[in-house]
Coordinates of N, CA and C in Angstrom, one line a residue:
M1 N -3.1 -13.1 -16.2 CA -2.1 -13.6 -15.3 C -2.8 -14.3 -14.1
A2 N -2.4 -15.6 -13.9 CA -3.0 -16.4 -12.8 C -2.9 -15.7 -11.4
E3 N -1.8 -15.1 -11.1 CA -1.6 -14.5 -9.8 C -2.5 -13.3 -9.6
A4 N -2.6 -12.5 -10.7 CA -3.5 -11.3 -10.6 C -4.9 -11.7 -10.4
K5 N -5.4 -12.8 -11.1 CA -6.7 -13.3 -11.0 C -7.0 -13.8 -9.5
L6 N -5.9 -14.5 -9.0 CA -6.0 -15.0 -7.6 C -6.2 -13.9 -6.7
K7 N -5.5 -12.8 -6.8 CA -5.6 -11.6 -5.9 C -7.0 -11.0 -6.0
E8 N -7.5 -10.8 -7.2 CA -8.8 -10.2 -7.4 C -9.9 -11.0 -6.8
S9 N -9.8 -12.3 -7.1 CA -10.9 -13.2 -6.6 C -10.9 -13.3 -5.1
A10 N -9.7 -13.3 -4.5 CA -9.5 -13.3 -3.0 C -10.1 -12.1 -2.4
K11 N -9.8 -10.9 -3.0 CA -10.3 -9.7 -2.4 C -11.9 -9.6 -2.5
A12 N -12.4 -10.2 -3.5 CA -13.9 -10.2 -3.7 C -14.5 -11.1 -2.6
K13 N -13.9 -12.3 -2.4 CA -14.4 -13.2 -1.4 C -14.2 -12.7 0.0
M14 N -13.1 -12.0 0.2 CA -12.9 -11.4 1.6 C -14.0 -10.4 1.9
A15 N -14.5 -9.7 0.9 CA -15.5 -8.7 1.2 C -16.9 -9.4 1.4
E16 N -17.1 -10.5 0.9 CA -18.3 -11.3 1.0 C -18.5 -12.1 2.3
T17 N -17.4 -12.6 2.8 CA -17.5 -13.6 3.9 C -17.6 -12.9 5.3
T18 N -18.2 -13.6 6.2 CA -18.3 -13.1 7.6 C -17.4 -14.0 8.5
D19 N -17.0 -15.1 7.9 CA -16.2 -16.0 8.7 C -14.7 -15.5 8.9
P20 N -14.2 -15.3 10.1 CA -12.9 -14.8 10.3 C -11.8 -15.6 9.7
L21 N -11.9 -16.9 9.7 CA -10.9 -17.8 9.1 C -10.8 -17.6 7.6
E22 N -12.0 -17.6 7.0 CA -12.1 -17.4 5.6 C -11.6 -16.0 5.2
K23 N -11.9 -15.0 6.0 CA -11.3 -13.6 5.8 C -9.8 -13.6 5.8
L24 N -9.2 -14.3 6.8 CA -7.8 -14.3 6.9 C -7.2 -15.1 5.7
R25 N -7.8 -16.2 5.3 CA -7.3 -17.0 4.2 C -7.3 -16.2 2.9
N26 N -8.4 -15.5 2.7 CA -8.5 -14.7 1.4 C -7.6 -13.4 1.5
H27 N -7.4 -12.9 2.7 CA -6.5 -11.8 2.9 C -5.0 -12.2 2.5
C28 N -4.7 -13.4 2.9 CA -3.4 -14.0 2.4 C -3.3 -14.2 0.9
L29 N -4.4 -14.7 0.3 CA -4.4 -15.0 -1.1 C -4.4 -13.7 -1.9
S30 N -5.0 -12.7 -1.3 CA -5.1 -11.4 -2.0 C -3.7 -10.8 -2.2
Q31 N -2.7 -11.3 -1.5 CA -1.3 -10.9 -1.6 C -0.5 -11.7 -2.6
G32 N -1.2 -12.7 -3.2 CA -0.5 -13.5 -4.2 C 0.0 -14.9 -3.6
Y33 N 0.8 -15.6 -4.4 CA 1.2 -16.9 -4.1 C 1.9 -17.0 -2.7
S34 N 2.6 -15.9 -2.3 CA 3.5 -15.9 -1.1 C 2.7 -15.4 0.1
G35 N 1.4 -15.1 0.0 CA 0.7 -14.5 1.2 C 0.7 -15.4 2.4
I36 N 0.4 -16.7 2.2 CA 0.3 -17.7 3.3 C 1.7 -17.9 3.9
L37 N 2.7 -17.9 3.0 CA 4.1 -18.0 3.4 C 4.5 -16.9 4.3
S38 N 4.1 -15.7 4.0 CA 4.4 -14.5 4.8 C 3.7 -14.5 6.1
L39 N 2.5 -15.0 6.2 CA 1.8 -15.1 7.5 C 2.4 -16.1 8.4
G40 N 2.8 -17.2 7.8 CA 3.5 -18.3 8.6 C 4.8 -17.7 9.2
K41 N 5.6 -17.0 8.4 CA 6.8 -16.4 8.8 C 6.6 -15.4 10.0
L42 N 5.5 -14.6 9.8 CA 5.2 -13.7 10.9 C 4.8 -14.4 12.2
F43 N 4.0 -15.4 12.1 CA 3.7 -16.1 13.4 C 4.9 -16.8 14.0
R44 N 5.8 -17.4 13.1 CA 7.0 -18.0 13.7 C 7.9 -17.0 14.3
R45 N 7.9 -15.8 13.8 CA 8.7 -14.7 14.3 C 8.2 -14.3 15.7
L46 N 6.9 -14.3 15.8 CA 6.2 -13.9 17.1 C 6.5 -14.9 18.2
D47 N 6.7 -16.1 17.8 CA 7.0 -17.2 18.7 C 8.4 -17.2 19.2
K48 N 8.8 -16.2 20.0 CA 10.1 -16.0 20.4 C 10.7 -17.1 21.3
D49 N 9.8 -17.8 22.1 CA 10.3 -18.9 22.9 C 10.3 -20.2 22.3
R50 N 9.9 -20.3 21.0 CA 9.9 -21.5 20.2 C 9.0 -22.6 20.9
S51 N 7.8 -22.1 21.3 CA 6.9 -23.0 22.0 C 5.9 -23.6 20.9
W52 N 6.0 -23.1 19.7 CA 5.1 -23.5 18.6 C 3.6 -23.1 18.9
T53 N 3.4 -22.2 19.8 CA 2.1 -21.8 20.2 C 2.0 -20.3 20.2
L54 N 0.7 -19.8 20.1 CA 0.5 -18.3 20.2 C -0.7 -18.1 21.2
S55 N -0.5 -17.1 22.0 CA -1.6 -16.7 22.9 C -2.7 -16.0 22.1
R56 N -3.8 -15.7 22.7 CA -4.9 -15.0 22.0 C -4.4 -13.6 21.6
D57 N -3.6 -12.9 22.5 CA -3.1 -11.6 22.3 C -2.1 -11.6 21.1
E58 N -1.2 -12.7 21.1 CA -0.2 -12.8 20.1 C -0.9 -13.0 18.7
L59 N -2.0 -13.8 18.7 CA -2.7 -14.0 17.5 C -3.3 -12.7 17.0
A60 N -3.9 -12.0 17.9 CA -4.5 -10.7 17.5 C -3.4 -9.7 17.0
R61 N -2.3 -9.7 17.6 CA -1.2 -8.8 17.2 C -0.7 -9.3 15.8
G62 N -0.5 -10.6 15.6 CA -0.1 -11.1 14.3 C -1.0 -10.7 13.2
V63 N -2.3 -10.9 13.4 CA -3.3 -10.6 12.4 C -3.3 -9.1 12.0
S64 N -3.2 -8.3 13.1 CA -3.1 -6.9 12.9 C -1.9 -6.5 12.1
Q65 N -0.7 -7.0 12.5 CA 0.5 -6.7 11.8 C 0.5 -7.2 10.3
F66 N -0.3 -8.2 10.1 CA -0.4 -8.7 8.7 C -1.4 -7.8 7.9
G67 N -2.0 -6.8 8.5 CA -2.8 -5.9 7.8 C -4.2 -6.1 7.7
L68 N -4.7 -7.1 8.5 CA -6.2 -7.4 8.5 C -6.8 -6.9 9.8
K69 N -7.9 -6.1 9.6 CA -8.6 -5.6 10.8 C -9.7 -6.5 11.1
L70 N -9.6 -7.2 12.3 CA -10.7 -8.1 12.8 C -11.2 -7.5 14.1
S71 N -12.5 -7.7 14.4 CA -13.0 -7.3 15.7 C -12.6 -8.2 16.7
D72 N -12.7 -7.8 18.0 CA -12.3 -8.7 19.1 C -13.2 -9.9 19.1
D73 N -14.4 -9.8 18.7 CA -15.3 -11.0 18.6 C -14.8 -12.0 17.5
D74 N -14.3 -11.5 16.4 CA -13.7 -12.3 15.3 C -12.5 -13.0 15.8
I75 N -11.6 -12.3 16.5 CA -10.4 -12.8 17.1 C -10.7 -14.0 18.0
N76 N -11.7 -13.7 18.9 CA -12.1 -14.8 19.8 C -12.6 -16.0 19.1
K77 N -13.4 -15.8 18.0 CA -13.9 -16.9 17.2 C -12.8 -17.7 16.6
L78 N -11.8 -17.0 16.1 CA -10.6 -17.6 15.5 C -9.9 -18.5 16.5
F79 N -9.6 -17.9 17.6 CA -8.9 -18.5 18.7 C -9.6 -19.8 19.2
K80 N -10.9 -19.7 19.4 CA -11.7 -20.8 19.9 C -11.7 -22.0 19.0
Q81 N -11.6 -21.7 17.7 CA -11.6 -22.8 16.7 C -10.4 -23.7 16.9
F82 N -9.3 -23.2 17.4 CA -8.1 -24.0 17.5 C -7.7 -24.2 19.0
E83 N -8.5 -23.7 19.9 CA -8.2 -23.9 21.3 C -8.5 -25.3 21.7
K84 N -7.6 -25.9 22.5 CA -7.9 -27.3 22.9 C -7.9 -27.4 24.4
D85 N -9.0 -28.0 25.0 CA -9.1 -28.2 26.4 C -8.9 -27.0 27.3
G86 N -9.4 -25.9 26.7 CA -9.3 -24.6 27.5 C -7.9 -24.1 27.7
K87 N -6.9 -24.5 26.9 CA -5.6 -24.0 27.1 C -5.5 -22.6 26.7
A88 N -4.4 -21.9 27.2 CA -4.3 -20.5 26.9 C -3.6 -20.2 25.6
D89 N -3.1 -21.2 24.9 CA -2.4 -21.0 23.6 C -3.0 -22.0 22.6
I90 N -2.7 -21.6 21.3 CA -3.0 -22.5 20.2 C -1.8 -22.8 19.4
N91 N -1.8 -24.0 18.8 CA -0.7 -24.4 17.9 C -0.8 -23.7 16.6
Y92 N 0.2 -22.8 16.3 CA 0.0 -22.0 15.1 C 0.3 -22.8 13.8
E93 N 1.0 -23.9 13.9 CA 1.2 -24.7 12.7 C -0.1 -25.3 12.2
E94 N -0.9 -25.8 13.2 CA -2.2 -26.3 12.9 C -3.1 -25.2 12.3
F95 N -2.9 -24.0 12.9 CA -3.7 -22.8 12.4 C -3.3 -22.5 11.0
I96 N -2.0 -22.4 10.6 CA -1.6 -22.1 9.3 C -2.1 -23.3 8.3
D97 N -2.0 -24.5 8.8 CA -2.4 -25.6 8.0 C -3.9 -25.5 7.6
A98 N -4.7 -25.0 8.5 CA -6.2 -24.8 8.3 C -6.4 -23.6 7.3
I99 N -5.5 -22.7 7.2 CA -5.6 -21.5 6.3 C -5.2 -21.9 4.9
R100 N -4.2 -22.8 4.8 CA -3.8 -23.2 3.4 C -5.0 -23.7 2.6
P101 N -5.2 -23.2 1.4 CA -6.2 -23.8 0.5 C -5.9 -25.3 0.4
P102 N -6.9 -26.1 0.4 CA -6.7 -27.6 0.2 C -6.0 -27.9 -1.1
M103 N -5.1 -28.9 -1.1 CA -4.5 -29.4 -2.3 C -4.9 -30.8 -2.5
S104 N -5.0 -31.3 -3.7 CA -5.3 -32.7 -4.0 C -4.2 -33.5 -3.5
A105 N -4.4 -34.8 -3.3 CA -3.4 -35.7 -2.9 C -2.2 -35.8 -3.8
A106 N -2.5 -35.7 -5.1 CA -1.5 -35.7 -6.1 C -0.6 -34.5 -6.0
R107 N -1.1 -33.3 -5.7 CA -0.4 -32.1 -5.6 C 0.5 -32.1 -4.3
K108 N -0.1 -32.6 -3.2 CA 0.7 -32.7 -2.0 C 1.9 -33.6 -2.1
T109 N 1.6 -34.8 -2.8 CA 2.7 -35.7 -3.1 C 3.8 -35.1 -3.9
A110 N 3.5 -34.4 -4.9 CA 4.5 -33.8 -5.8 C 5.3 -32.8 -5.0
V111 N 4.7 -31.9 -4.1 CA 5.5 -31.0 -3.3 C 6.3 -31.7 -2.3
E112 N 5.7 -32.8 -1.7 CA 6.5 -33.6 -0.7 C 7.7 -34.2 -1.4
D113 N 7.5 -34.8 -2.6 CA 8.6 -35.5 -3.3 C 9.8 -34.5 -3.6
V114 N 9.4 -33.3 -4.0 CA 10.5 -32.3 -4.3 C 11.2 -31.9 -3.0
F115 N 10.5 -31.7 -1.9 CA 11.1 -31.4 -0.6 C 12.1 -32.5 -0.1
K116 N 11.6 -33.7 -0.3 CA 12.4 -34.9 0.1 C 13.8 -34.9 -0.6
V117 N 13.7 -34.6 -1.9 CA 14.9 -34.6 -2.7 C 15.9 -33.5 -2.2
L118 N 15.3 -32.3 -1.9 CA 16.1 -31.2 -1.4 C 16.6 -31.4 0.0
D119 N 15.8 -32.0 0.8 CA 16.2 -32.3 2.2 C 17.0 -33.5 2.3
K120 N 18.3 -33.4 2.0 CA 19.1 -34.6 1.9 C 19.4 -35.3 3.3
T121 N 19.3 -34.5 4.4 CA 19.5 -35.0 5.7 C 18.2 -35.5 6.4
G122 N 17.1 -35.2 5.8 CA 15.8 -35.6 6.3 C 15.4 -34.9 7.6
D123 N 15.9 -33.8 7.8 CA 15.6 -33.0 9.1 C 14.5 -32.0 8.9
G124 N 13.8 -32.0 7.7 CA 12.7 -31.1 7.5 C 13.1 -29.7 7.2
V125 N 14.4 -29.4 6.9 CA 14.9 -28.1 6.6 C 15.9 -28.2 5.4
V126 N 15.8 -27.2 4.5 CA 16.8 -27.1 3.4 C 17.3 -25.6 3.4
T127 N 18.5 -25.4 2.8 CA 19.1 -24.1 2.8 C 18.7 -23.3 1.5
I128 N 18.9 -22.0 1.6 CA 18.7 -21.2 0.4 C 19.6 -21.6 -0.7
E129 N 20.8 -22.0 -0.3 CA 21.8 -22.4 -1.3 C 21.4 -23.7 -2.0
D130 N 20.7 -24.6 -1.2 CA 20.2 -25.8 -1.8 C 19.2 -25.5 -2.9
L131 N 18.3 -24.6 -2.6 CA 17.3 -24.1 -3.6 C 17.9 -23.5 -4.8
K132 N 18.9 -22.6 -4.5 CA 19.6 -21.9 -5.6 C 20.3 -22.9 -6.6
G133 N 20.8 -24.0 -6.0 CA 21.5 -24.9 -6.9 C 20.6 -25.8 -7.7
V134 N 19.3 -25.9 -7.4 CA 18.5 -26.8 -8.1 C 17.3 -26.2 -8.9
Y135 N 16.8 -25.1 -8.3 CA 15.6 -24.5 -8.9 C 15.8 -23.9 -10.3
S136 N 14.9 -24.2 -11.2 CA 15.0 -23.7 -12.6 C 13.7 -22.9 -12.9
A137 N 13.8 -21.7 -13.4 CA 12.6 -20.9 -13.6 C 12.3 -20.9 -15.1
K138 N 13.1 -21.7 -16.0 CA 12.8 -21.5 -17.4 C 11.5 -22.1 -17.9
N139 N 10.9 -23.0 -17.1 CA 9.6 -23.6 -17.5 C 8.4 -22.9 -16.8
H140 N 8.7 -21.9 -16.0 CA 7.6 -21.2 -15.3 C 6.8 -20.4 -16.3
P141 N 5.4 -20.4 -16.1 CA 4.5 -19.8 -17.1 C 4.9 -18.3 -17.4
K142 N 5.4 -17.6 -16.4 CA 5.7 -16.2 -16.7 C 7.0 -16.0 -17.6
V143 N 7.9 -17.0 -17.4 CA 9.1 -17.0 -18.3 C 8.8 -17.4 -19.7
K144 N 8.0 -18.5 -19.8 CA 7.6 -19.0 -21.1 C 6.8 -18.0 -21.9
K145 N 6.0 -17.1 -21.2 CA 5.2 -16.1 -21.9 C 6.0 -14.8 -22.2
G146 N 7.3 -14.8 -21.7 CA 8.1 -13.6 -21.9 C 7.8 -12.5 -20.9
E147 N 7.0 -12.8 -19.9 CA 6.6 -11.7 -18.9 C 7.7 -11.4 -17.9
M148 N 8.6 -12.4 -17.7 CA 9.8 -12.2 -16.8 C 11.0 -13.0 -17.3
K149 N 12.2 -12.5 -17.0 CA 13.4 -13.2 -17.3 C 13.6 -14.3 -16.3
E150 N 14.2 -15.4 -16.7 CA 14.5 -16.5 -15.8 C 15.3 -16.1 -14.6
E151 N 16.3 -15.3 -14.7 CA 17.1 -14.9 -13.6 C 16.3 -14.0 -12.6
D152 N 15.5 -13.1 -13.1 CA 14.7 -12.3 -12.3 C 13.7 -13.1 -11.4
L153 N 13.1 -14.1 -12.1 CA 12.1 -15.0 -11.4 C 12.8 -15.8 -10.3
L154 N 14.0 -16.3 -10.6 CA 14.8 -17.1 -9.6 C 15.0 -16.2 -8.4
K155 N 15.5 -15.0 -8.6 CA 15.8 -14.0 -7.5 C 14.5 -13.8 -6.7
K156 N 13.4 -13.6 -7.4 CA 12.1 -13.3 -6.7 C 11.7 -14.5 -5.9
F157 N 11.9 -15.7 -6.4 CA 11.5 -16.9 -5.7 C 12.3 -17.1 -4.5
L158 N 13.6 -16.9 -4.6 CA 14.5 -17.1 -3.4 C 14.3 -16.0 -2.4
N159 N 13.9 -14.8 -2.8 CA 13.7 -13.7 -1.9 C 12.4 -14.0 -1.0
L160 N 11.5 -14.8 -1.5 CA 10.3 -15.2 -0.7 C 10.7 -15.9 0.6
F161 N 11.8 -16.7 0.5 CA 12.2 -17.4 1.6 C 13.3 -16.7 2.5
E162 N 14.0 -15.8 1.8 CA 15.1 -15.1 2.5 C 14.6 -13.9 3.3
S163 N 13.6 -13.1 2.8 CA 13.1 -11.9 3.4 C 12.4 -12.3 4.7
N164 N 12.8 -11.6 5.8 CA 12.2 -11.8 7.1 C 12.4 -13.2 7.7
S165 N 13.3 -13.9 7.1 CA 13.6 -15.3 7.6 C 14.7 -15.3 8.6
S166 N 15.0 -16.4 9.2 CA 16.0 -16.5 10.2 C 17.4 -16.2 9.5
V167 N 18.3 -15.8 10.3 CA 19.6 -15.4 9.8 C 20.4 -16.6 9.2
D168 N 20.0 -17.8 9.5 CA 20.7 -19.0 8.9 C 20.3 -19.4 7.5
G169 N 19.3 -18.7 7.0 CA 18.9 -18.9 5.6 C 18.3 -20.2 5.3
K170 N 17.6 -20.7 6.2 CA 17.0 -22.1 6.1 C 15.5 -22.0 5.7
V171 N 15.0 -23.0 5.0 CA 13.6 -23.1 4.5 C 13.0 -24.3 5.1
T172 N 12.0 -24.2 5.9 CA 11.3 -25.3 6.5 C 10.3 -26.0 5.6
K173 N 10.0 -27.2 5.9 CA 9.0 -27.9 5.1 C 7.6 -27.1 5.1
Q174 N 7.3 -26.6 6.3 CA 6.1 -25.8 6.4 C 6.1 -24.6 5.5
E175 N 7.2 -23.9 5.4 CA 7.3 -22.7 4.5 C 7.2 -23.1 3.1
F176 N 7.8 -24.2 2.7 CA 7.7 -24.7 1.4 C 6.3 -25.0 0.9
F177 N 5.6 -25.7 1.8 CA 4.1 -26.0 1.6 C 3.3 -24.7 1.6
D178 N 3.6 -23.7 2.4 CA 2.9 -22.5 2.5 C 2.9 -21.8 1.1
Y179 N 4.1 -21.8 0.5 CA 4.3 -21.2 -0.8 C 3.5 -21.9 -1.9
Y180 N 3.6 -23.2 -1.9 CA 3.0 -24.0 -3.0 C 1.5 -24.1 -2.8
S181 N 1.0 -23.9 -1.6 CA -0.5 -23.9 -1.4 C -1.1 -22.7 -2.1
G182 N -0.3 -21.5 -2.0 CA -0.8 -20.3 -2.7 C -0.8 -20.5 -4.2
L183 N 0.3 -21.0 -4.7 CA 0.4 -21.3 -6.1 C -0.6 -22.3 -6.6
S184 N -0.9 -23.3 -5.8 CA -1.9 -24.3 -6.2 C -3.3 -23.7 -6.3
K185 N -3.6 -22.7 -5.5 CA -4.9 -22.1 -5.6 C -5.1 -21.4 -6.9
A186 N -4.0 -20.9 -7.5 CA -4.1 -20.2 -8.8 C -4.2 -21.1 -10.0
I187 N -3.9 -22.4 -9.8 CA -3.9 -23.3 -11.0 C -5.0 -24.3 -10.8
D188 N -5.9 -24.3 -11.7 CA -7.1 -25.2 -11.7 C -6.7 -26.7 -12.0
D189 N -5.9 -26.8 -13.0 CA -5.6 -28.2 -13.5 C -4.5 -28.9 -12.8
D190 N -4.8 -30.1 -12.3 CA -3.8 -30.9 -11.5 C -2.6 -31.1 -12.3
E191 N -2.8 -31.6 -13.6 CA -1.6 -32.0 -14.4 C -0.7 -30.8 -14.7
Y192 N -1.3 -29.6 -14.9 CA -0.5 -28.4 -15.1 C 0.3 -28.0 -13.9
F193 N -0.4 -28.1 -12.7 CA 0.3 -27.8 -11.4 C 1.5 -28.8 -11.3
L194 N 1.3 -30.1 -11.5 CA 2.4 -31.1 -11.3 C 3.5 -30.8 -12.3
T195 N 3.2 -30.4 -13.5 CA 4.2 -30.1 -14.5 C 5.1 -28.9 -14.0
V196 N 4.4 -27.8 -13.6 CA 5.1 -26.6 -13.1 C 6.0 -27.0 -12.0
V197 N 5.5 -27.7 -11.0 CA 6.3 -28.1 -9.8 C 7.5 -28.9 -10.2
K198 N 7.3 -30.0 -10.9 CA 8.3 -31.0 -11.2 C 9.4 -30.4 -12.2
M199 N 8.9 -29.6 -13.2 CA 9.9 -29.1 -14.1 C 10.7 -28.0 -13.5
S200 N 10.2 -27.3 -12.5 CA 10.9 -26.3 -11.8 C 12.1 -26.8 -11.1
W201 N 12.0 -28.1 -10.7 CA 13.1 -28.7 -9.9 C 13.8 -29.9 -10.7
G202 N 13.5 -29.9 -12.0 CA 14.2 -30.9 -12.8 C 13.8 -32.3 -12.6
M203 N 12.6 -32.5 -12.2 CA 12.1 -33.9 -11.9 C 11.2 -34.4 -13.0

């Protein structure tokens, strides 16, 4: 299973690296496709005043709540990588963007195209109901191999966005990319990734 291999590989890399950003990235990936999505949601939840920024203490608290133990020195290194002009806060969307494993241009375009179709109003947000009405799990590798039923996978996919999310049931473009960056890391072949993404959304 690709997700199981992703988790194992990330755990091994996390034990090897001394770089705090790499540790956090692999800690996310060790939780599977949705790890980066979960971290993004946690940071957005911590941002109670909707400033799109986190203080050094909020960053430390978020990392700790996410289950990763980093030293004060590592937290300082992390913060300084994203600190601009000596400001007391960092932009956490830039932070999450740096944690996402890089995707090829073709993969980014595919995910962007899907989101554009879902985001009919162009405001960068779609609803859970929008996803429910379009997403198809029948071509997902786990369904095709008989490892999961289509209905169960659909519920699992939707729950990724519903759990710990805002009460209005909305999915942001950032959250959409957070999920697919985790999935992308587990799929080596560009063509296969594009097929999985496009067929899932009937494109």
